[in-house]
């Protein structure tokens, strides 16, 4: 079967166009085996190949090379041609595919859910020996719309949209039509248009000039294919609304003291009923380290693949044959469901007991099913390490694999021996594998249901993994285990945040083409069509903290460009390495830290280093040592002394770079330190100049390069709609990178991204963004209203436009106005926390507003246990409340 490839691409001397694809003739995607095209003049390149007549289709793409080196390639969407008649010869006229300006509409959020079309290969074919197939990418076609073609031919309706020919959608968002070339006179002029079903008068023509196609003489038995076209539409204004709530916060009559995957089914029904289009949840990976409430922190996963067993639906799992046990579990379910908040330990214990009973009853049968065998084969590479980890964690009583004896270092052969069916460990290991299978089936069922209802599930990708996670155990080369990640001081915490996660060894990850991250993205796509990258700033740089520290103040950005002694002194700052890098404090300031305990602290914990200064004694010179000294002590005196000693440990102006001790990082927020107060006016001025340049100018291009290097291959590896949490200390290059890669930013009215404003201007947000009233790390709007009366008054007057004193409470009317303003924003997605939806209706909202807070970032030991106070069944029946939400969405013209 003869296939001729044609493409127009203007090159310079020495450059060549090559083509690589899915068949042996096209190199099976291996660039070194790609076929070089021949230049035939006027920017036109051509290649003729004989393709095996058994080939039913090919996918391929073009790339530009020079001296055997690939320097530029098409966007990641491949050209695809289906061969319907192997007796035909095919002549392909392709257009070079570039990343489109409306790339977000090509993601699976649109193609599999919001704009999903019943794609199939059942194209209306023509009975002719001379055919023309025209393909066009048209992603912004809603479910009640189709693409049509019209042109300067009677055959195409002579520009009359009523007589235009309809294309079909073989592979979203690709639309295609097969034409009888015998009925066309050339040159052919044509355009695409969008027609709305049941509204024939509603027509949208594509923009710009008519398209023209004028081939050379077409042979008999020749099919011409035109591909790589884009529907020309510069209007991107589609917007929708969604709800964000942690899965653990859901409540239903059938759940077991915590939200589960079956509850998501009900939430989808409620979202659909209120004309919303998206549900966002927090991370749902397994976090089980201690089997205690401390594992409630959803961003500290032990596995980037495994789902948390606590989310299994016992109702969906099935009943036990033992009626006495069923009665006891039913009584426990009523007890746990009656609680206002999640009782994490009781829920986990009871659910695991039930699952073990069910596994004893039907586990063997399920493990031998074809469906299970298929799941195991697809996921074995992570299932075996995960299940073995769970077994060893429980056997040794700790998740810290350093204490697992001969298993402390991961050995695949050793682990596979452990997983042999005849091994004594197998019953427990197979139980954990069984749980992951059930969780997968339950979540996949909900995910498919969401897509069928036009509702997108949005996941959450934590930036880090736990230090004792399976990934660190099995692939330690990808982590810097001598450091910990966190965030610099911000509105969430003035002392910074220390998450305790190891930082990434990006150099190692890059050598493997970021396969670790790509597999992580791929697993998310099993269930989600949209996801949020937690702390996307970590792809530019991460806040890296030495392991001796508990707080985040003495961290530094990594990677970074630390300063040499000469560079510091070039700012006019007299650099004394010992003075400015060794924690110490002037005795004058001790009373501020310790009050009545100052004398006791001096005698017990401090030693004099100069006539005016003191340093911490060796037994308490690090924050970890201080933590150990005061372990279990919560009285006021102990807390004052501990926090004061923490503060002294932070008293430096510069930090040694851990990778080059001759280089230095200025300490973040140094102007609030006591050592800064001791500087002369001249020294302060020099330090301020150095500080400003280091944190806000020096790294702009460097961090941009880092982000592109990491994010471009990852963005190209997924079809999901990607959002980024870009809050905090934002490098100048972040908006540019996110906009170019079409990653949706996060916009919050009370957290403006410019220091010139107290509140974000919602009317001028970027279109590619997510707008929300609050996040899980913030207080919901009713709580926030009461936190700072002066700020609330300014908001009431300047933003909401009222005069007089602001009410003491955020009333339903005020909450409605606040949400209305957010829905009116320019953001593609406005996602409202469930607690803030509740605030618009007095008959629905929770009376105890303090119970609605999900997390307090400054508290690393926070218990994540918020649960909605009303069941989903009752919420679905709350017509007055639901109609309010629908009305708000319709008033603001969100789809």
PDB file of C-alpha atoms in Angstrom, residues 135-357:
ATOM      1  CA  UNK A 135      -9.593  16.185   9.660  1.00  0.00           C
ATOM      2  CA  UNK A 136      -9.762  19.110  12.074  1.00  0.00           C
ATOM      3  CA  UNK A 137      -9.146  19.513  15.773  1.00  0.00           C
ATOM      4  CA  UNK A 138     -12.182  21.202  17.308  1.00  0.00           C
ATOM      5  CA  UNK A 139     -12.128  20.869  21.091  1.00  0.00           C
ATOM      6  CA  UNK A 140     -14.649  23.543  22.057  1.00  0.00           C
ATOM      7  CA  UNK A 141     -17.673  21.620  20.825  1.00  0.00           C
ATOM      8  CA  UNK A 142     -20.233  21.068  23.547  1.00  0.00           C
ATOM      9  CA  UNK A 143     -22.347  17.941  23.778  1.00  0.00           C
ATOM     10  CA  UNK A 144     -25.282  19.549  21.960  1.00  0.00           C
ATOM     11  CA  UNK A 145     -23.105  20.763  19.074  1.00  0.00           C
ATOM     12  CA  UNK A 146     -21.468  19.337  15.966  1.00  0.00           C
ATOM     13  CA  UNK A 147     -18.852  20.473  13.455  1.00  0.00           C
ATOM     14  CA  UNK A 148     -19.834  20.963   9.821  1.00  0.00           C
ATOM     15  CA  UNK A 149     -18.082  22.018   6.617  1.00  0.00           C
ATOM     16  CA  UNK A 150     -19.283  24.286   3.852  1.00  0.00           C
ATOM     17  CA  UNK A 151     -17.643  25.846   0.831  1.00  0.00           C
ATOM     18  CA  UNK A 152     -17.752  26.936  -2.769  1.00  0.00           C
ATOM     19  CA  UNK A 153     -19.386  23.711  -4.018  1.00  0.00           C
ATOM     20  CA  UNK A 154     -22.965  22.562  -4.345  1.00  0.00           C
ATOM     21  CA  UNK A 155     -21.745  19.395  -2.682  1.00  0.00           C
ATOM     22  CA  UNK A 156     -20.792  21.426   0.423  1.00  0.00           C
ATOM     23  CA  UNK A 157     -23.878  23.639   0.428  1.00  0.00           C
ATOM     24  CA  UNK A 158     -22.437  26.718  -1.300  1.00  0.00           C
ATOM     25  CA  UNK A 159     -21.777  28.476   2.042  1.00  0.00           C
ATOM     26  CA  UNK A 160     -25.318  27.832   3.236  1.00  0.00           C
ATOM     27  CA  UNK A 161     -24.979  26.448   6.784  1.00  0.00           C
ATOM     28  CA  UNK A 162     -28.322  24.680   6.481  1.00  0.00           C
ATOM     29  CA  UNK A 163     -26.833  22.509   3.731  1.00  0.00           C
ATOM     30  CA  UNK A 164     -23.362  22.098   5.221  1.00  0.00           C
ATOM     31  CA  UNK A 165     -22.068  18.549   5.713  1.00  0.00           C
ATOM     32  CA  UNK A 166     -21.651  17.245   9.260  1.00  0.00           C
ATOM     33  CA  UNK A 167     -18.340  15.797  10.437  1.00  0.00           C
ATOM     34  CA  UNK A 168     -18.098  12.907  12.875  1.00  0.00           C
ATOM     35  CA  UNK A 169     -15.810  12.573  15.901  1.00  0.00           C
ATOM     36  CA  UNK A 170     -13.611   9.463  15.641  1.00  0.00           C
ATOM     37  CA  UNK A 171     -11.174  10.443  18.425  1.00  0.00           C
ATOM     38  CA  UNK A 172     -12.011  13.483  20.541  1.00  0.00           C
ATOM     39  CA  UNK A 173     -11.300  16.272  19.903  1.00  0.00           C
ATOM     40  CA  UNK A 174     -10.610  15.244  16.291  1.00  0.00           C
ATOM     41  CA  UNK A 175     -13.449  15.634  13.775  1.00  0.00           C
ATOM     42  CA  UNK A 176     -13.376  14.080  10.313  1.00  0.00           C
ATOM     43  CA  UNK A 177     -15.328  13.796   7.093  1.00  0.00           C
ATOM     44  CA  UNK A 178     -14.931  11.662   3.973  1.00  0.00           C
ATOM     45  CA  UNK A 179     -15.813  13.364   0.672  1.00  0.00           C
ATOM     46  CA  UNK A 180     -16.304  12.123  -2.877  1.00  0.00           C
ATOM     47  CA  UNK A 181     -13.580  13.903  -4.860  1.00  0.00           C
ATOM     48  CA  UNK A 182     -15.532  13.333  -8.092  1.00  0.00           C
ATOM     49  CA  UNK A 183     -18.137  15.822  -6.872  1.00  0.00           C
ATOM     50  CA  UNK A 184     -15.591  18.559  -6.152  1.00  0.00           C
ATOM     51  CA  UNK A 185     -14.143  21.051  -8.626  1.00  0.00           C
ATOM     52  CA  UNK A 186     -10.825  22.590  -7.660  1.00  0.00           C
ATOM     53  CA  UNK A 187      -9.649  24.855  -6.199  1.00  0.00           C
ATOM     54  CA  UNK A 188     -11.768  23.930  -3.199  1.00  0.00           C
ATOM     55  CA  UNK A 189     -12.562  26.748  -0.791  1.00  0.00           C
ATOM     56  CA  UNK A 190     -14.094  25.803   2.520  1.00  0.00           C
ATOM     57  CA  UNK A 191     -14.600  26.650   6.166  1.00  0.00           C
ATOM     58  CA  UNK A 192     -15.694  24.810   9.261  1.00  0.00           C
ATOM     59  CA  UNK A 193     -18.632  25.862  11.383  1.00  0.00           C
ATOM     60  CA  UNK A 194     -20.278  24.817  14.635  1.00  0.00           C
ATOM     61  CA  UNK A 195     -23.971  23.984  14.647  1.00  0.00           C
ATOM     62  CA  UNK A 196     -26.101  23.647  17.766  1.00  0.00           C
ATOM     63  CA  UNK A 197     -28.462  20.693  17.692  1.00  0.00           C
ATOM     64  CA  UNK A 198     -32.173  21.584  17.721  1.00  0.00           C
ATOM     65  CA  UNK A 199     -31.206  25.187  16.984  1.00  0.00           C
ATOM     66  CA  UNK A 200     -30.201  25.261  13.312  1.00  0.00           C
ATOM     67  CA  UNK A 201     -30.177  29.038  13.237  1.00  0.00           C
ATOM     68  CA  UNK A 202     -27.345  29.061  15.832  1.00  0.00           C
ATOM     69  CA  UNK A 203     -24.172  28.924  13.767  1.00  0.00           C
ATOM     70  CA  UNK A 204     -20.598  29.850  14.599  1.00  0.00           C
ATOM     71  CA  UNK A 205     -18.229  30.095  11.642  1.00  0.00           C
ATOM     72  CA  UNK A 206     -14.529  29.730  12.233  1.00  0.00           C
ATOM     73  CA  UNK A 207     -12.482  32.902  11.966  1.00  0.00           C
ATOM     74  CA  UNK A 208     -10.010  34.201   9.358  1.00  0.00           C
ATOM     75  CA  UNK A 209      -9.943  33.656   5.584  1.00  0.00           C
ATOM     76  CA  UNK A 210     -11.387  30.718   3.641  1.00  0.00           C
ATOM     77  CA  UNK A 211      -9.261  27.602   3.500  1.00  0.00           C
ATOM     78  CA  UNK A 212      -8.085  26.632  -0.009  1.00  0.00           C
ATOM     79  CA  UNK A 213      -7.056  23.211  -1.282  1.00  0.00           C
ATOM     80  CA  UNK A 214      -5.868  22.730  -4.867  1.00  0.00           C
ATOM     81  CA  UNK A 215      -4.020  19.413  -5.369  1.00  0.00           C
ATOM     82  CA  UNK A 216      -2.375  18.156  -8.478  1.00  0.00           C
ATOM     83  CA  UNK A 217      -4.308  15.628 -10.534  1.00  0.00           C
ATOM     84  CA  UNK A 218      -5.820  12.968  -8.279  1.00  0.00           C
ATOM     85  CA  UNK A 219      -5.435   9.408  -9.454  1.00  0.00           C
ATOM     86  CA  UNK A 220      -8.107   6.735  -9.509  1.00  0.00           C
ATOM     87  CA  UNK A 221      -8.019   4.637  -6.330  1.00  0.00           C
ATOM     88  CA  UNK A 222      -6.315   7.506  -4.501  1.00  0.00           C
ATOM     89  CA  UNK A 223      -7.455   8.849  -1.145  1.00  0.00           C
ATOM     90  CA  UNK A 224      -6.232  12.293  -0.143  1.00  0.00           C
ATOM     91  CA  UNK A 225      -6.082  13.048   3.576  1.00  0.00           C
ATOM     92  CA  UNK A 226      -5.752  16.579   4.952  1.00  0.00           C
ATOM     93  CA  UNK A 227      -4.739  16.625   8.642  1.00  0.00           C
ATOM     94  CA  UNK A 228      -3.260  18.890  11.286  1.00  0.00           C
ATOM     95  CA  UNK A 229      -5.967  21.550  10.964  1.00  0.00           C
ATOM     96  CA  UNK A 230      -7.378  23.496  13.918  1.00  0.00           C
ATOM     97  CA  UNK A 231     -10.810  25.063  14.170  1.00  0.00           C
ATOM     98  CA  UNK A 232      -9.954  28.762  14.222  1.00  0.00           C
ATOM     99  CA  UNK A 233     -11.634  30.214  17.294  1.00  0.00           C
ATOM    100  CA  UNK A 234     -10.016  32.866  19.467  1.00  0.00           C
ATOM    101  CA  UNK A 235     -12.913  33.144  21.907  1.00  0.00           C
ATOM    102  CA  UNK A 236     -12.174  31.266  25.108  1.00  0.00           C
ATOM    103  CA  UNK A 237     -14.890  32.109  27.596  1.00  0.00           C
ATOM    104  CA  UNK A 238     -16.361  28.806  28.777  1.00  0.00           C
ATOM    105  CA  UNK A 239     -16.574  28.745  32.578  1.00  0.00           C
ATOM    106  CA  UNK A 240     -17.995  26.372  35.158  1.00  0.00           C
ATOM    107  CA  UNK A 241     -18.495  25.881  38.878  1.00  0.00           C
ATOM    108  CA  UNK A 242     -17.547  23.133  41.297  1.00  0.00           C
ATOM    109  CA  UNK A 243     -17.310  22.115  44.934  1.00  0.00           C
ATOM    110  CA  UNK A 244     -14.245  21.180  46.957  1.00  0.00           C
ATOM    111  CA  UNK A 245     -14.454  18.946  50.015  1.00  0.00           C
ATOM    112  CA  UNK A 246     -12.169  16.239  51.439  1.00  0.00           C
ATOM    113  CA  UNK A 247     -13.470  12.734  50.870  1.00  0.00           C
ATOM    114  CA  UNK A 248     -13.211  12.047  54.598  1.00  0.00           C
ATOM    115  CA  UNK A 249     -15.613  14.954  55.239  1.00  0.00           C
ATOM    116  CA  UNK A 250     -18.566  13.426  53.393  1.00  0.00           C
ATOM    117  CA  UNK A 251     -21.480  12.014  55.357  1.00  0.00           C
ATOM    118  CA  UNK A 252     -24.204   9.652  54.209  1.00  0.00           C
ATOM    119  CA  UNK A 253     -26.630   7.241  55.804  1.00  0.00           C
ATOM    120  CA  UNK A 254     -24.610   4.293  54.496  1.00  0.00           C
ATOM    121  CA  UNK A 255     -21.105   5.504  55.314  1.00  0.00           C
ATOM    122  CA  UNK A 256     -19.165   4.304  58.327  1.00  0.00           C
ATOM    123  CA  UNK A 257     -18.137   7.390  60.297  1.00  0.00           C
ATOM    124  CA  UNK A 258     -16.142   8.804  57.393  1.00  0.00           C
ATOM    125  CA  UNK A 259     -16.733   9.636  53.740  1.00  0.00           C
ATOM    126  CA  UNK A 260     -16.081   6.768  51.331  1.00  0.00           C
ATOM    127  CA  UNK A 261     -16.129   6.064  47.602  1.00  0.00           C
ATOM    128  CA  UNK A 262     -19.849   5.268  47.569  1.00  0.00           C
ATOM    129  CA  UNK A 263     -20.522   8.696  49.083  1.00  0.00           C
ATOM    130  CA  UNK A 264     -18.853  10.246  46.051  1.00  0.00           C
ATOM    131  CA  UNK A 265     -21.662   8.770  43.953  1.00  0.00           C
ATOM    132  CA  UNK A 266     -24.184  10.776  45.986  1.00  0.00           C
ATOM    133  CA  UNK A 267     -22.021  13.892  45.812  1.00  0.00           C
ATOM    134  CA  UNK A 268     -21.957  13.589  42.026  1.00  0.00           C
ATOM    135  CA  UNK A 269     -25.768  13.454  42.036  1.00  0.00           C
ATOM    136  CA  UNK A 270     -25.927  16.613  44.159  1.00  0.00           C
ATOM    137  CA  UNK A 271     -23.404  18.454  41.992  1.00  0.00           C
ATOM    138  CA  UNK A 272     -25.341  17.452  38.881  1.00  0.00           C
ATOM    139  CA  UNK A 273     -28.619  18.601  40.443  1.00  0.00           C
ATOM    140  CA  UNK A 274     -27.197  22.051  41.225  1.00  0.00           C
ATOM    141  CA  UNK A 275     -25.722  22.487  37.708  1.00  0.00           C
ATOM    142  CA  UNK A 276     -22.146  22.296  38.917  1.00  0.00           C
ATOM    143  CA  UNK A 277     -19.560  20.528  36.795  1.00  0.00           C
ATOM    144  CA  UNK A 278     -16.650  19.582  39.069  1.00  0.00           C
ATOM    145  CA  UNK A 279     -15.782  17.925  42.386  1.00  0.00           C
ATOM    146  CA  UNK A 280     -12.378  18.521  43.947  1.00  0.00           C
ATOM    147  CA  UNK A 281     -11.109  16.303  46.752  1.00  0.00           C
ATOM    148  CA  UNK A 282      -7.942  16.194  48.809  1.00  0.00           C
ATOM    149  CA  UNK A 283      -5.312  13.430  48.415  1.00  0.00           C
ATOM    150  CA  UNK A 284      -6.649   9.916  49.035  1.00  0.00           C
ATOM    151  CA  UNK A 285      -3.448   7.860  49.048  1.00  0.00           C
ATOM    152  CA  UNK A 286      -2.650   5.591  51.951  1.00  0.00           C
ATOM    153  CA  UNK A 287      -1.009   7.469  54.843  1.00  0.00           C
ATOM    154  CA  UNK A 288      -0.951   4.631  57.399  1.00  0.00           C
ATOM    155  CA  UNK A 289       2.225   4.795  59.470  1.00  0.00           C
ATOM    156  CA  UNK A 290       1.031   4.517  63.077  1.00  0.00           C
ATOM    157  CA  UNK A 291      -2.618   3.373  62.794  1.00  0.00           C
ATOM    158  CA  UNK A 292      -3.435   6.483  64.862  1.00  0.00           C
ATOM    159  CA  UNK A 293      -5.088   9.844  64.246  1.00  0.00           C
ATOM    160  CA  UNK A 294      -1.653  11.239  63.347  1.00  0.00           C
ATOM    161  CA  UNK A 295      -2.099   9.470  60.004  1.00  0.00           C
ATOM    162  CA  UNK A 296      -5.093  11.724  59.246  1.00  0.00           C
ATOM    163  CA  UNK A 297      -2.754  14.187  57.453  1.00  0.00           C
ATOM    164  CA  UNK A 298      -3.613  13.420  53.784  1.00  0.00           C
ATOM    165  CA  UNK A 299      -0.493  15.026  52.286  1.00  0.00           C
ATOM    166  CA  UNK A 300       1.930  12.578  53.932  1.00  0.00           C
ATOM    167  CA  UNK A 301       1.450   9.457  51.832  1.00  0.00           C
ATOM    168  CA  UNK A 302       3.277   6.182  52.298  1.00  0.00           C
ATOM    169  CA  UNK A 303       2.556   5.335  48.652  1.00  0.00           C
ATOM    170  CA  UNK A 304       2.025   7.442  45.554  1.00  0.00           C
ATOM    171  CA  UNK A 305      -0.135   4.668  44.081  1.00  0.00           C
ATOM    172  CA  UNK A 306      -2.063   2.918  46.866  1.00  0.00           C
ATOM    173  CA  UNK A 307      -5.493   4.215  47.875  1.00  0.00           C
ATOM    174  CA  UNK A 308      -6.282   4.612  51.558  1.00  0.00           C
ATOM    175  CA  UNK A 309      -8.191   1.597  52.941  1.00  0.00           C
ATOM    176  CA  UNK A 310     -10.195   3.926  55.179  1.00  0.00           C
ATOM    177  CA  UNK A 311     -12.150   5.042  52.092  1.00  0.00           C
ATOM    178  CA  UNK A 312     -13.433   1.584  51.216  1.00  0.00           C
ATOM    179  CA  UNK A 313     -17.212   1.379  51.100  1.00  0.00           C
ATOM    180  CA  UNK A 314     -18.296  -1.474  53.353  1.00  0.00           C
ATOM    181  CA  UNK A 315     -21.782  -1.225  51.894  1.00  0.00           C
ATOM    182  CA  UNK A 316     -20.245  -1.631  48.428  1.00  0.00           C
ATOM    183  CA  UNK A 317     -17.973  -4.452  49.590  1.00  0.00           C
ATOM    184  CA  UNK A 318     -20.828  -6.746  50.581  1.00  0.00           C
ATOM    185  CA  UNK A 319     -22.428  -8.395  53.602  1.00  0.00           C
ATOM    186  CA  UNK A 320     -20.914 -10.935  55.932  1.00  0.00           C
ATOM    187  CA  UNK A 321     -22.596 -14.310  56.212  1.00  0.00           C
ATOM    188  CA  UNK A 322     -22.292 -14.170  60.005  1.00  0.00           C
ATOM    189  CA  UNK A 323     -25.462 -12.347  61.110  1.00  0.00           C
ATOM    190  CA  UNK A 324     -24.183 -11.730  64.666  1.00  0.00           C
ATOM    191  CA  UNK A 325     -21.124  -9.930  63.316  1.00  0.00           C
ATOM    192  CA  UNK A 326     -23.288  -7.965  60.909  1.00  0.00           C
ATOM    193  CA  UNK A 327     -25.448  -6.778  63.822  1.00  0.00           C
ATOM    194  CA  UNK A 328     -22.383  -5.689  65.795  1.00  0.00           C
ATOM    195  CA  UNK A 329     -20.932  -3.827  62.812  1.00  0.00           C
ATOM    196  CA  UNK A 330     -24.300  -2.183  62.134  1.00  0.00           C
ATOM    197  CA  UNK A 331     -24.423  -0.935  65.729  1.00  0.00           C
ATOM    198  CA  UNK A 332     -20.856   0.394  65.409  1.00  0.00           C
ATOM    199  CA  UNK A 333     -21.777   2.107  62.141  1.00  0.00           C
ATOM    200  CA  UNK A 334     -24.634   3.965  63.849  1.00  0.00           C
ATOM    201  CA  UNK A 335     -22.317   4.999  66.674  1.00  0.00           C
ATOM    202  CA  UNK A 336     -19.576   6.312  64.378  1.00  0.00           C
ATOM    203  CA  UNK A 337     -21.984   7.990  61.970  1.00  0.00           C
ATOM    204  CA  UNK A 338     -23.601   9.882  64.845  1.00  0.00           C
ATOM    205  CA  UNK A 339     -20.330  11.632  65.711  1.00  0.00           C
ATOM    206  CA  UNK A 340     -19.878  15.251  64.644  1.00  0.00           C
ATOM    207  CA  UNK A 341     -16.291  14.658  63.470  1.00  0.00           C
ATOM    208  CA  UNK A 342     -14.265  11.753  62.161  1.00  0.00           C
ATOM    209  CA  UNK A 343     -12.992   9.414  64.863  1.00  0.00           C
ATOM    210  CA  UNK A 344     -10.052   8.320  62.738  1.00  0.00           C
ATOM    211  CA  UNK A 345      -8.720   5.503  64.894  1.00  0.00           C
ATOM    212  CA  UNK A 346     -12.107   3.959  65.662  1.00  0.00           C
ATOM    213  CA  UNK A 347     -13.191   4.148  62.026  1.00  0.00           C
ATOM    214  CA  UNK A 348      -9.956   2.641  60.700  1.00  0.00           C
ATOM    215  CA  UNK A 349      -9.956  -0.166  63.253  1.00  0.00           C
ATOM    216  CA  UNK A 350     -13.585  -1.096  62.629  1.00  0.00           C
ATOM    217  CA  UNK A 351     -13.296  -0.927  58.838  1.00  0.00           C
ATOM    218  CA  UNK A 352     -10.152  -3.039  58.784  1.00  0.00           C
ATOM    219  CA  UNK A 353     -11.791  -5.628  61.036  1.00  0.00           C
ATOM    220  CA  UNK A 354     -14.778  -5.824  58.703  1.00  0.00           C
ATOM    221  CA  UNK A 355     -12.534  -6.141  55.644  1.00  0.00           C
ATOM    222  CA  UNK A 356     -10.549  -8.954  57.275  1.00  0.00           C
ATOM    223  CA  UNK A 357     -13.774 -10.807  58.062  1.00  0.00           C
TER     224      UNK A 357
END
